[in-house]
Every structure is written in C-alpha cells, then in structure tokens.
C-alpha cells in the first residue's frame, strides 16, 4: 500500500522499527542449556561492568578490594544506593536498568530493591528467556562461544548448545591472537601438537583446532577483539595466525571473520573486567586485510568514534566488508544517532546498524528499545527527504528495508536463510 502523507510515513516507520524482529549478531548471552553461564535478574543487571566503573567515580574513598570482596547482592546494593538513590540514573547504562524495570512492570516509585528482587524469583530461566525475547522483539542472538574457557568447554561436552535455534553460535578466539604464550598451552592440553615458537606442525594444528570447533559448534562466524594498535600485515604471531590459520579456515568453511578493533585492555587493573578502555586504530590495517582477502567475508566494528567515518568509506570500497554495531563505549544515544545517520548516508541499507553486546538477558529490552528509537528517528529523516523529493513508497518497501537493517543484511551477507524466521 502506498504512503500518502509525511505523518503517515513517520508513523509507519516508527511502528515497523518497533515491531520488526531482530537478529542480534553479537551478545554474551547463553542458551538455557549452558546453565549458570546465562545471567539474568536485578543483581546481575546492577553489577554489569559498565555500572561498576560508574559507581567507583562517585566513591573515591572506597578501596577496590572492599568492593571485590563483597557478595554480588552487596555489590548490587552499593551500586543501587550510589547511582540510583544518591544520584540520578541518567547515564546510558543506568537509564538502561530503569527502562528494564519499567518494561517489566515494576513500580519505579518505590525504589525498593528488595521488592524488585522478589519479582524475579517467580521465573524459571526458560520462562524468563521467553519473556525477555518477546518483550524485546529479538528473534535470535549470537552467543560468544569461547573454546579457551574450560567451564564453557565442559558444557559443550555435556551437549549444551543444541535444540534452541534462538541462540546462535560464534567462535571467539581472542587468546589465539592476543595471548599466544598461554593459548598454545591450552591447545596442547586439548591434544593439538603446537609449539610456542611455531615450529613443526603448529600451523596445521591450529587450523585443525579451528576446524574441529567449527565442526562442533557450527558458528556463524569466527571473532576476535583486537587492540587499538592492530596492524596488518604484521611479522608477528598474530600476523601469522591470521594469514596462515584463520583466513584459510574462514575461506574453506565459508564463514566470516569478525574483527572488533580498538580495545585497550586493562588500563586500570584494579577495576578488573571493568578496567578496559579504547584507542583510535589504523584504518589502513582494515583496508589491507579486506582488500587483500576478497574471497573472505569480514564483519567489522571499531571502538573509537574517530574511526567511524573511514570505516564506512572502507566498506564502500570492499563488498566483502560488512560494518556492524555501535560497540561498547559507542552504545550511547548521541553516538548511535551520529553513526547511524552517517552509515545510512554512505552505505544505504548494506550495514548492520546495531548489536546489543548484552551480558545479561534482561538488557535486551533496553539495548533494543533505545536503539530502535534512534534508528526510527534517523529513518524518518531519510525517508522524509525522499518523500519531499517526490519519491513515493509502498509500505512493503519500508518493511523490507527495516527487516534488512535489523537482521536481513546479516543473513544475506552470510548467504544463509535466518533459521529462526517463521
Ligand atoms: O561491551 C562489553 O561488554 C565488553 O566488555 C566486551 O565484551 C566486548 O564487547 C567484547 O566482546 O570484547
Ligand atoms: Zn562483546
């Protein structure tokens, strides 16, 4: 059906963005079969590492060790008191908790954490997964599956990871590229004949390790996070692992290599897993890896705001590169809007505007509510410009475009149908 007025156009876009199911291409969530690797509930929400870092800013006298020696519930109490009672929760990570509580139907006027805790006790994980996926309108999420994590490996050996098509797999291989001096030991323990100095059969054995895990978990892609000084090509262990192991395996398996570039790990180790930061990276490294390996598909996101424009331009030049998401410190409304606007202007719909990076199931609600609102706002402007220029749109065309942005472009890039699509 054709859209006749600008008001009709905006209303239709907003409703379509709100109701179109999402494929969330990068999260740290797990299916129920992974047991306690799946995090959910108010205490997990409040102890999200983004909030831990924010809490410490308001508690200059709190020794780091005191916080780390507390139970999870005590940590959550302190974060609630600091960020929600003694201050107003308008940072994006705090606002996220407010959005979740509100959408779950909890009474925000009480600000009573113990009351909120009781609410979550009524659900089993399985019921809660259904509830959150339905409230957030997320059809499927990609997990981050780490073969270097002994606990997760044991879950795979017990048969986890099967029978829930809403939870997709992604093979995360950071230690191989960022910590070879430990990683080779883990590979040896798993029965691979690798040597620290890369001698003998090391290259073939690393490939065999990747192929075995691809066979075991059937990942959508292989992924790594990389430091801000990532270089390519490079005469280093990382350079060799990429060129001689990962790229040949990605090529042969026909799955993309996902690069998340720009992390400075542990700038403040006292903050533990909340202690990572970011730095601007060299777009030349991205340009070279994608253009010299045109028969490999790359999913790329960068962490520094300063890299975003050049990343989008690089994607214009290389169709084997699909840019995704507003990652981590970029997942804030002002930056999502800026980036989404720029990407749609440079790349049209050949982009994945957002992923959630959720670590806690409930966060799907706020990460997607907040991003959908911004994506809709940008789209209203873009379609509005077309409308004012005289271009008339059918509702079905808008539905097609939005389905692409929220998942279709990803599945097209993979060359696979979305298994969770009905
Ligand atoms: O956004 C985050 O939660 C970060 O801690 C990281 O997990 C990052 O997204 C990553 O995947 O390395
Ligand atoms: Zn992540």
GROMACS .gro file of C-alpha atoms and ligand atoms in nm:
model
  435
    1UNK     CA    1   0.000   0.000   0.000
    2UNK     CA    2   0.136   0.345  -0.092
    3UNK     CA    3   0.205   0.601   0.179
    4UNK     CA    4   0.038   0.934   0.107
    5UNK     CA    5   0.143   1.182   0.375
    6UNK     CA    6   0.454   1.258   0.575
    7UNK     CA    7   0.265   1.193   0.900
    8UNK     CA    8   0.161   0.852   0.775
    9UNK     CA    9   0.519   0.786   0.671
   10UNK     CA   10   0.666   0.866   1.014
   11UNK     CA   11   0.402   0.666   1.199
   12UNK     CA   12   0.456   0.366   0.973
   13UNK     CA   13   0.835   0.377   1.010
   14UNK     CA   14   0.817   0.402   1.388
   15UNK     CA   15   0.573   0.115   1.415
   16UNK     CA   16   0.773  -0.103   1.176
   17UNK     CA   17   1.106  -0.043   1.352
   18UNK     CA   18   0.934  -0.114   1.684
   19UNK     CA   19   0.779  -0.442   1.573
   20UNK     CA   20   1.032  -0.596   1.332
   21UNK     CA   21   1.213  -0.893   1.489
   22UNK     CA   22   1.586  -0.857   1.542
   23UNK     CA   23   1.882  -1.085   1.481
   24UNK     CA   24   2.131  -0.965   1.744
   25UNK     CA   25   2.467  -1.052   1.593
   26UNK     CA   26   2.692  -1.010   1.898
   27UNK     CA   27   2.599  -1.078   2.259
   28UNK     CA   28   2.748  -1.255   2.558
   29UNK     CA   29   2.422  -1.436   2.634
   30UNK     CA   30   2.384  -1.812   2.653
   31UNK     CA   31   2.107  -2.062   2.593
   32UNK     CA   32   1.948  -2.225   2.896
   33UNK     CA   33   2.145  -2.544   2.833
   34UNK     CA   34   2.464  -2.361   2.934
   35UNK     CA   35   2.331  -2.337   3.292
   36UNK     CA   36   2.474  -2.055   3.502
   37UNK     CA   37   2.660  -1.901   3.208
   38UNK     CA   38   2.326  -1.738   3.129
   39UNK     CA   39   2.294  -1.429   3.351
   40UNK     CA   40   1.965  -1.258   3.430
   41UNK     CA   41   1.786  -1.067   3.707
   42UNK     CA   42   1.827  -0.748   3.903
   43UNK     CA   43   2.155  -0.825   4.082
   44UNK     CA   44   2.322  -0.916   3.754
   45UNK     CA   45   2.180  -0.604   3.591
   46UNK     CA   46   2.317  -0.382   3.865
   47UNK     CA   47   2.662  -0.541   3.869
   48UNK     CA   48   2.710  -0.500   3.492
   49UNK     CA   49   3.068  -0.389   3.443
   50UNK     CA   50   2.962  -0.058   3.285
   51UNK     CA   51   2.789   0.028   3.618
   52UNK     CA   52   3.079  -0.088   3.833
   53UNK     CA   53   3.309   0.162   3.660
   54UNK     CA   54   3.048   0.438   3.703
   55UNK     CA   55   2.993   0.361   4.072
   56UNK     CA   56   3.364   0.395   4.157
   57UNK     CA   57   3.365   0.750   4.020
   58UNK     CA   58   3.126   0.852   4.297
   59UNK     CA   59   3.313   0.661   4.573
   60UNK     CA   60   3.669   0.795   4.567
   61UNK     CA   61   3.738   0.656   4.914
   62UNK     CA   62   3.612   0.302   4.855
   63UNK     CA   63   3.909   0.063   4.830
   64UNK     CA   64   3.880  -0.152   4.519
   65UNK     CA   65   3.939  -0.468   4.724
   66UNK     CA   66   3.649  -0.386   4.954
   67UNK     CA   67   3.411  -0.388   4.660
   68UNK     CA   68   3.556  -0.704   4.510
   69UNK     CA   69   3.529  -0.890   4.844
   70UNK     CA   70   3.153  -0.820   4.867
   71UNK     CA   71   2.886  -1.069   4.765
   72UNK     CA   72   2.704  -0.996   4.438
   73UNK     CA   73   2.399  -0.879   4.632
   74UNK     CA   74   2.606  -0.640   4.844
   75UNK     CA   75   2.771  -0.503   4.530
   76UNK     CA   76   2.428  -0.453   4.375
   77UNK     CA   77   2.304  -0.275   4.691
   78UNK     CA   78   2.600  -0.038   4.680
   79UNK     CA   79   2.557   0.037   4.310
   80UNK     CA   80   2.184   0.097   4.356
   81UNK     CA   81   2.246   0.329   4.651
   82UNK     CA   82   2.524   0.518   4.471
   83UNK     CA   83   2.394   0.551   4.117
   84UNK     CA   84   2.017   0.541   4.164
   85UNK     CA   85   1.946   0.686   4.510
   86UNK     CA   86   2.227   0.933   4.579
   87UNK     CA   87   2.247   1.036   4.212
   88UNK     CA   88   2.003   1.039   3.923
   89UNK     CA   89   2.044   0.747   3.682
   90UNK     CA   90   2.069   0.927   3.350
   91UNK     CA   91   2.391   0.776   3.220
   92UNK     CA   92   2.302   0.532   2.941
   93UNK     CA   93   2.390   0.220   3.143
   94UNK     CA   94   2.184   0.342   3.442
   95UNK     CA   95   1.894   0.452   3.226
   96UNK     CA   96   1.901   0.101   3.083
   97UNK     CA   97   1.817  -0.050   3.422
   98UNK     CA   98   1.530   0.196   3.461
   99UNK     CA   99   1.393   0.103   3.117
  100UNK     CA  100   1.411  -0.267   3.203
  101UNK     CA  101   1.235  -0.231   3.539
  102UNK     CA  102   0.968  -0.015   3.384
  103UNK     CA  103   0.904  -0.251   3.091
  104UNK     CA  104   0.883  -0.544   3.332
  105UNK     CA  105   0.602  -0.354   3.500
  106UNK     CA  106   0.777  -0.284   3.831
  107UNK     CA  107   0.680   0.018   4.039
  108UNK     CA  108   0.960   0.270   3.995
  109UNK     CA  109   0.818   0.498   4.262
  110UNK     CA  110   0.915   0.262   4.545
  111UNK     CA  111   1.285   0.240   4.451
  112UNK     CA  112   1.279  -0.068   4.675
  113UNK     CA  113   1.547  -0.308   4.555
  114UNK     CA  114   1.430  -0.595   4.776
  115UNK     CA  115   1.081  -0.568   4.628
  116UNK     CA  116   1.230  -0.581   4.281
  117UNK     CA  117   1.434  -0.887   4.378
  118UNK     CA  118   1.117  -1.074   4.473
  119UNK     CA  119   0.972  -1.021   4.127
  120UNK     CA  120   1.248  -1.220   3.960
  121UNK     CA  121   1.210  -1.519   4.194
  122UNK     CA  122   0.888  -1.628   4.025
  123UNK     CA  123   1.052  -1.725   3.694
  124UNK     CA  124   1.250  -2.025   3.573
  125UNK     CA  125   1.531  -1.943   3.326
  126UNK     CA  126   1.329  -2.093   3.048
  127UNK     CA  127   1.021  -1.880   3.122
  128UNK     CA  128   1.238  -1.574   3.159
  129UNK     CA  129   1.409  -1.629   2.823
  130UNK     CA  130   1.068  -1.645   2.654
  131UNK     CA  131   0.952  -1.336   2.836
  132UNK     CA  132   1.257  -1.122   2.756
  133UNK     CA  133   1.283  -1.226   2.391
  134UNK     CA  134   0.918  -1.147   2.349
  135UNK     CA  135   0.934  -0.809   2.528
  136UNK     CA  136   1.244  -0.703   2.335
  137UNK     CA  137   1.126  -0.832   1.998
  138UNK     CA  138   1.453  -1.019   1.947
  139UNK     CA  139   1.421  -1.331   1.736
  140UNK     CA  140   1.771  -1.468   1.783
  141UNK     CA  141   2.102  -1.376   1.944
  142UNK     CA  142   2.456  -1.479   1.864
  143UNK     CA  143   2.639  -1.606   2.171
  144UNK     CA  144   3.013  -1.558   2.223
  145UNK     CA  145   3.148  -1.913   2.244
  146UNK     CA  146   3.496  -1.942   2.384
  147UNK     CA  147   3.683  -2.271   2.333
  148UNK     CA  148   3.955  -2.142   2.567
  149UNK     CA  149   3.713  -2.129   2.858
  150UNK     CA  150   3.730  -2.460   3.044
  151UNK     CA  151   3.388  -2.413   3.202
  152UNK     CA  152   3.215  -2.347   2.871
  153UNK     CA  153   3.407  -2.629   2.706
  154UNK     CA  154   3.270  -2.868   2.966
  155UNK     CA  155   2.915  -2.751   2.887
  156UNK     CA  156   2.971  -2.828   2.516
  157UNK     CA  157   3.098  -3.172   2.611
  158UNK     CA  158   2.778  -3.229   2.808
  159UNK     CA  159   2.579  -3.149   2.495
  160UNK     CA  160   2.487  -2.784   2.558
  161UNK     CA  161   2.416  -2.558   2.265
  162UNK     CA  162   2.169  -2.777   2.084
  163UNK     CA  163   1.794  -2.751   2.041
  164UNK     CA  164   1.738  -2.379   2.077
  165UNK     CA  165   1.754  -2.204   1.742
  166UNK     CA  166   1.712  -1.865   1.913
  167UNK     CA  167   2.071  -1.892   2.040
  168UNK     CA  168   2.321  -1.892   1.757
  169UNK     CA  169   2.690  -1.968   1.790
  170UNK     CA  170   3.003  -1.761   1.726
  171UNK     CA  171   3.356  -1.893   1.771
  172UNK     CA  172   3.554  -1.640   1.976
  173UNK     CA  173   3.929  -1.687   1.956
  174UNK     CA  174   4.092  -1.393   2.135
  175UNK     CA  175   4.365  -1.593   2.313
  176UNK     CA  176   4.493  -1.727   1.982
  177UNK     CA  177   4.563  -1.376   1.855
  178UNK     CA  178   4.619  -1.179   2.173
  179UNK     CA  179   4.779  -1.428   2.411
  180UNK     CA  180   4.963  -1.698   2.221
  181UNK     CA  181   5.208  -1.757   2.508
  182UNK     CA  182   4.924  -1.904   2.712
  183UNK     CA  183   4.697  -2.016   2.429
  184UNK     CA  184   4.942  -2.270   2.291
  185UNK     CA  185   4.933  -2.448   2.628
  186UNK     CA  186   4.554  -2.474   2.616
  187UNK     CA  187   4.578  -2.613   2.264
  188UNK     CA  188   4.835  -2.868   2.380
  189UNK     CA  189   4.601  -2.971   2.665
  190UNK     CA  190   4.325  -3.022   2.408
  191UNK     CA  191   4.555  -3.258   2.213
  192UNK     CA  192   4.698  -3.032   1.943
  193UNK     CA  193   5.070  -3.060   1.859
  194UNK     CA  194   5.157  -2.690   1.871
  195UNK     CA  195   5.485  -2.529   1.973
  196UNK     CA  196   5.533  -2.187   2.129
  197UNK     CA  197   5.787  -2.096   1.859
  198UNK     CA  198   5.551  -2.206   1.582
  199UNK     CA  199   5.781  -2.487   1.470
  200UNK     CA  200   5.679  -2.833   1.344
  201UNK     CA  201   5.310  -2.881   1.269
  202UNK     CA  202   5.191  -2.577   1.461
  203UNK     CA  203   5.018  -2.407   1.166
  204UNK     CA  204   4.834  -2.724   1.060
  205UNK     CA  205   4.742  -2.798   1.418
  206UNK     CA  206   4.598  -2.452   1.483
  207UNK     CA  207   4.393  -2.496   1.167
  208UNK     CA  208   4.279  -2.835   1.289
  209UNK     CA  209   4.177  -2.679   1.622
  210UNK     CA  210   3.966  -2.419   1.441
  211UNK     CA  211   3.814  -2.676   1.206
  212UNK     CA  212   3.727  -2.906   1.496
  213UNK     CA  213   3.550  -2.626   1.681
  214UNK     CA  214   3.371  -2.518   1.367
  215UNK     CA  215   3.257  -2.876   1.327
  216UNK     CA  216   3.149  -2.896   1.692
  217UNK     CA  217   2.958  -2.570   1.732
  218UNK     CA  218   2.873  -2.469   1.372
  219UNK     CA  219   2.944  -2.097   1.428
  220UNK     CA  220   2.805  -1.817   1.215
  221UNK     CA  221   3.150  -1.656   1.220
  222UNK     CA  222   3.489  -1.658   1.391
  223UNK     CA  223   3.552  -1.349   1.604
  224UNK     CA  224   3.824  -1.161   1.783
  225UNK     CA  225   3.865  -0.833   1.967
  226UNK     CA  226   4.186  -0.652   1.880
  227UNK     CA  227   4.388  -0.374   2.039
  228UNK     CA  228   4.398  -0.019   1.910
  229UNK     CA  229   4.749  -0.081   1.768
  230UNK     CA  230   4.630  -0.369   1.550
  231UNK     CA  231   4.846  -0.386   1.238
  232UNK     CA  232   4.810  -0.587   0.917
  233UNK     CA  233   5.007  -0.744   0.767
  234UNK     CA  234   5.246  -0.798   1.051
  235UNK     CA  235   5.552  -1.015   1.114
  236UNK     CA  236   5.424  -1.140   1.448
  237UNK     CA  237   5.248  -1.439   1.596
  238UNK     CA  238   4.918  -1.258   1.543
  239UNK     CA  239   5.004  -1.185   1.181
  240UNK     CA  240   5.091  -1.549   1.118
  241UNK     CA  241   4.782  -1.684   1.295
  242UNK     CA  242   4.563  -1.458   1.084
  243UNK     CA  243   4.728  -1.527   0.749
  244UNK     CA  244   4.821  -1.890   0.786
  245UNK     CA  245   4.543  -2.024   1.008
  246UNK     CA  246   4.228  -1.811   1.040
  247UNK     CA  247   4.191  -1.679   0.685
  248UNK     CA  248   4.246  -2.017   0.516
  249UNK     CA  249   3.999  -2.180   0.755
  250UNK     CA  250   3.741  -1.900   0.711
  251UNK     CA  251   3.780  -1.928   0.334
  252UNK     CA  252   3.737  -2.302   0.335
  253UNK     CA  253   3.444  -2.305   0.582
  254UNK     CA  254   3.278  -2.011   0.405
  255UNK     CA  255   3.222  -1.820   0.729
  256UNK     CA  256   3.318  -1.459   0.803
  257UNK     CA  257   3.596  -1.339   1.027
  258UNK     CA  258   3.460  -1.076   1.268
  259UNK     CA  259   3.706  -0.814   1.389
  260UNK     CA  260   3.629  -0.585   1.681
  261UNK     CA  261   3.910  -0.334   1.678
  262UNK     CA  262   4.026  -0.071   1.923
  263UNK     CA  263   4.025  -0.214   2.278
  264UNK     CA  264   4.290  -0.119   2.530
  265UNK     CA  265   4.259  -0.400   2.779
  266UNK     CA  266   4.319  -0.336   3.149
  267UNK     CA  267   4.414   0.030   3.158
  268UNK     CA  268   4.308   0.010   3.523
  269UNK     CA  269   4.355  -0.347   3.651
  270UNK     CA  270   4.201  -0.256   3.990
  271UNK     CA  271   3.868  -0.235   3.807
  272UNK     CA  272   3.913  -0.596   3.686
  273UNK     CA  273   3.672  -0.671   3.400
  274UNK     CA  274   3.551  -0.308   3.416
  275UNK     CA  275   3.904  -0.181   3.354
  276UNK     CA  276   3.926  -0.184   2.972
  277UNK     CA  277   3.937   0.128   2.756
  278UNK     CA  278   3.978   0.223   2.391
  279UNK     CA  279   4.207   0.386   2.139
  280UNK     CA  280   4.192   0.502   1.779
  281UNK     CA  281   4.316   0.243   1.530
  282UNK     CA  282   4.479   0.248   1.189
  283UNK     CA  283   4.215   0.213   0.917
  284UNK     CA  284   4.498   0.112   0.684
  285UNK     CA  285   4.512  -0.225   0.860
  286UNK     CA  286   4.141  -0.277   0.789
  287UNK     CA  287   4.178  -0.164   0.430
  288UNK     CA  288   4.462  -0.407   0.370
  289UNK     CA  289   4.309  -0.712   0.534
  290UNK     CA  290   3.979  -0.680   0.348
  291UNK     CA  291   4.118  -0.581   0.009
  292UNK     CA  292   4.393  -0.845   0.004
  293UNK     CA  293   4.149  -1.120   0.102
  294UNK     CA  294   3.849  -1.051  -0.115
  295UNK     CA  295   3.740  -1.413  -0.103
  296UNK     CA  296   3.691  -1.389   0.275
  297UNK     CA  297   3.398  -1.208   0.436
  298UNK     CA  298   3.471  -0.965   0.719
  299UNK     CA  299   3.232  -0.832   0.981
  300UNK     CA  300   3.399  -0.529   1.136
  301UNK     CA  301   3.324  -0.287   1.417
  302UNK     CA  302   3.561  -0.031   1.565
  303UNK     CA  303   3.554   0.113   1.914
  304UNK     CA  304   3.678   0.464   1.862
  305UNK     CA  305   3.437   0.732   1.742
  306UNK     CA  306   3.721   0.876   1.534
  307UNK     CA  307   3.741   0.560   1.320
  308UNK     CA  308   3.375   0.551   1.217
  309UNK     CA  309   3.377   0.764   0.903
  310UNK     CA  310   3.682   0.596   0.750
  311UNK     CA  311   3.540   0.254   0.836
  312UNK     CA  312   3.218   0.334   0.646
  313UNK     CA  313   3.417   0.461   0.348
  314UNK     CA  314   3.632   0.147   0.352
  315UNK     CA  315   3.313  -0.059   0.336
  316UNK     CA  316   3.206   0.134   0.024
  317UNK     CA  317   3.523   0.008  -0.143
  318UNK     CA  318   3.503  -0.353  -0.031
  319UNK     CA  319   3.183  -0.553  -0.060
  320UNK     CA  320   3.337  -0.834   0.148
  321UNK     CA  321   3.323  -0.598   0.449
  322UNK     CA  322   3.003  -0.557   0.648
  323UNK     CA  323   3.019  -0.291   0.918
  324UNK     CA  324   2.826  -0.371   1.234
  325UNK     CA  325   2.706  -0.216   1.556
  326UNK     CA  326   2.784   0.077   1.783
  327UNK     CA  327   3.016  -0.107   2.012
  328UNK     CA  328   3.050  -0.069   2.390
  329UNK     CA  329   3.150   0.296   2.461
  330UNK     CA  330   2.972   0.395   2.139
  331UNK     CA  331   2.643   0.244   2.252
  332UNK     CA  332   2.511   0.581   2.371
  333UNK     CA  333   2.221   0.768   2.211
  334UNK     CA  334   2.418   1.066   2.080
  335UNK     CA  335   2.681   0.844   1.915
  336UNK     CA  336   2.435   0.586   1.784
  337UNK     CA  337   2.245   0.864   1.613
  338UNK     CA  338   2.555   1.021   1.460
  339UNK     CA  339   2.691   0.686   1.342
  340UNK     CA  340   2.361   0.553   1.210
  341UNK     CA  341   2.294   0.870   1.014
  342UNK     CA  342   2.641   0.864   0.860
  343UNK     CA  343   2.631   0.493   0.778
  344UNK     CA  344   2.290   0.510   0.611
  345UNK     CA  345   2.409   0.810   0.410
  346UNK     CA  346   2.724   0.629   0.294
  347UNK     CA  347   2.607   0.269   0.276
  348UNK     CA  348   2.228   0.270   0.244
  349UNK     CA  349   2.091  -0.050   0.392
  350UNK     CA  350   2.412  -0.251   0.344
  351UNK     CA  351   2.506  -0.225   0.710
  352UNK     CA  352   2.413  -0.375   1.048
  353UNK     CA  353   2.332  -0.061   1.245
  354UNK     CA  354   2.338  -0.223   1.586
  355UNK     CA  355   2.415  -0.524   1.801
  356UNK     CA  356   2.346  -0.530   2.173
  357UNK     CA  357   2.658  -0.679   2.336
  358UNK     CA  358   2.424  -0.787   2.617
  359UNK     CA  359   2.583  -0.977   2.902
  360UNK     CA  360   2.259  -1.004   3.096
  361UNK     CA  361   1.945  -1.132   2.928
  362UNK     CA  362   1.719  -0.853   3.060
  363UNK     CA  363   1.941  -0.594   2.889
  364UNK     CA  364   1.796  -0.698   2.553
  365UNK     CA  365   1.495  -0.487   2.646
  366UNK     CA  366   1.677  -0.161   2.695
  367UNK     CA  367   1.953  -0.201   2.441
  368UNK     CA  368   1.699  -0.265   2.167
  369UNK     CA  369   1.431  -0.021   2.290
  370UNK     CA  370   1.683   0.260   2.297
  371UNK     CA  371   1.845   0.174   1.964
  372UNK     CA  372   1.516   0.117   1.783
  373UNK     CA  373   1.403   0.464   1.885
  374UNK     CA  374   1.713   0.620   1.731
  375UNK     CA  375   1.712   0.406   1.418
  376UNK     CA  376   1.347   0.505   1.363
  377UNK     CA  377   1.428   0.872   1.412
  378UNK     CA  378   1.708   0.860   1.154
  379UNK     CA  379   1.493   0.663   0.911
  380UNK     CA  380   1.208   0.914   0.943
  381UNK     CA  381   1.452   1.183   0.832
  382UNK     CA  382   1.592   0.977   0.546
  383UNK     CA  383   1.257   0.860   0.408
  384UNK     CA  384   1.118   1.209   0.477
  385UNK     CA  385   1.388   1.357   0.250
  386UNK     CA  386   1.290   1.110  -0.023
  387UNK     CA  387   0.922   1.188   0.024
  388UNK     CA  388   0.980   1.563  -0.007
  389UNK     CA  389   1.179   1.499  -0.324
  390UNK     CA  390   0.874   1.328  -0.471
  391UNK     CA  391   0.967   0.959  -0.415
  392UNK     CA  392   0.656   0.763  -0.310
  393UNK     CA  393   0.699   0.449  -0.103
  394UNK     CA  394   0.494   0.138  -0.056
  395UNK     CA  395   0.458   0.006   0.299
  396UNK     CA  396   0.608  -0.323   0.183
  397UNK     CA  397   0.923  -0.144   0.067
  398UNK     CA  398   0.974   0.013   0.407
  399UNK     CA  399   0.910  -0.321   0.578
  400UNK     CA  400   1.167  -0.487   0.351
  401UNK     CA  401   1.429  -0.220   0.425
  402UNK     CA  402   1.381  -0.230   0.802
  403UNK     CA  403   1.386  -0.610   0.811
  404UNK     CA  404   1.719  -0.581   0.630
  405UNK     CA  405   1.866  -0.341   0.884
  406UNK     CA  406   1.752  -0.550   1.181
  407UNK     CA  407   1.878  -0.883   1.051
  408UNK     CA  408   1.827  -0.943   0.680
  409UNK     CA  409   2.151  -0.772   0.572
  410UNK     CA  410   2.342  -1.000   0.807
  411UNK     CA  411   2.182  -1.319   0.675
  412UNK     CA  412   2.229  -1.206   0.314
  413UNK     CA  413   2.596  -1.141   0.383
  414UNK     CA  414   2.633  -1.488   0.532
  415UNK     CA  415   2.447  -1.631   0.234
  416UNK     CA  416   2.215  -1.825   0.464
  417UNK     CA  417   1.846  -1.809   0.549
  418UNK     CA  418   1.760  -1.698   0.902
  419UNK     CA  419   1.683  -2.031   1.076
  420UNK     CA  420   1.460  -1.863   1.332
  421UNK     CA  421   1.244  -1.690   1.070
  422UNK     CA  422   0.894  -1.830   1.057
  423LIG     O1  423   3.082  -0.450   2.572
  423LIG     C1  424   3.131  -0.527   2.654
  423LIG     O2  425   3.063  -0.581   2.742
  423LIG     C2  426   3.278  -0.551   2.653
  423LIG     O3  427   3.316  -0.590   2.779
  423LIG     C3  428   3.328  -0.662   2.568
  423LIG     O4  429   3.257  -0.778   2.595
  423LIG     C4  430   3.331  -0.653   2.426
  423LIG     O5  431   3.206  -0.634   2.373
  423LIG     C5  432   3.392  -0.780   2.371
  423LIG     O6  433   3.319  -0.863   2.315
  423LIG     O7  434   3.513  -0.795   2.384
  424LIG    ZN1  435   3.117  -0.813   2.333
   0.00000   0.00000   0.00000
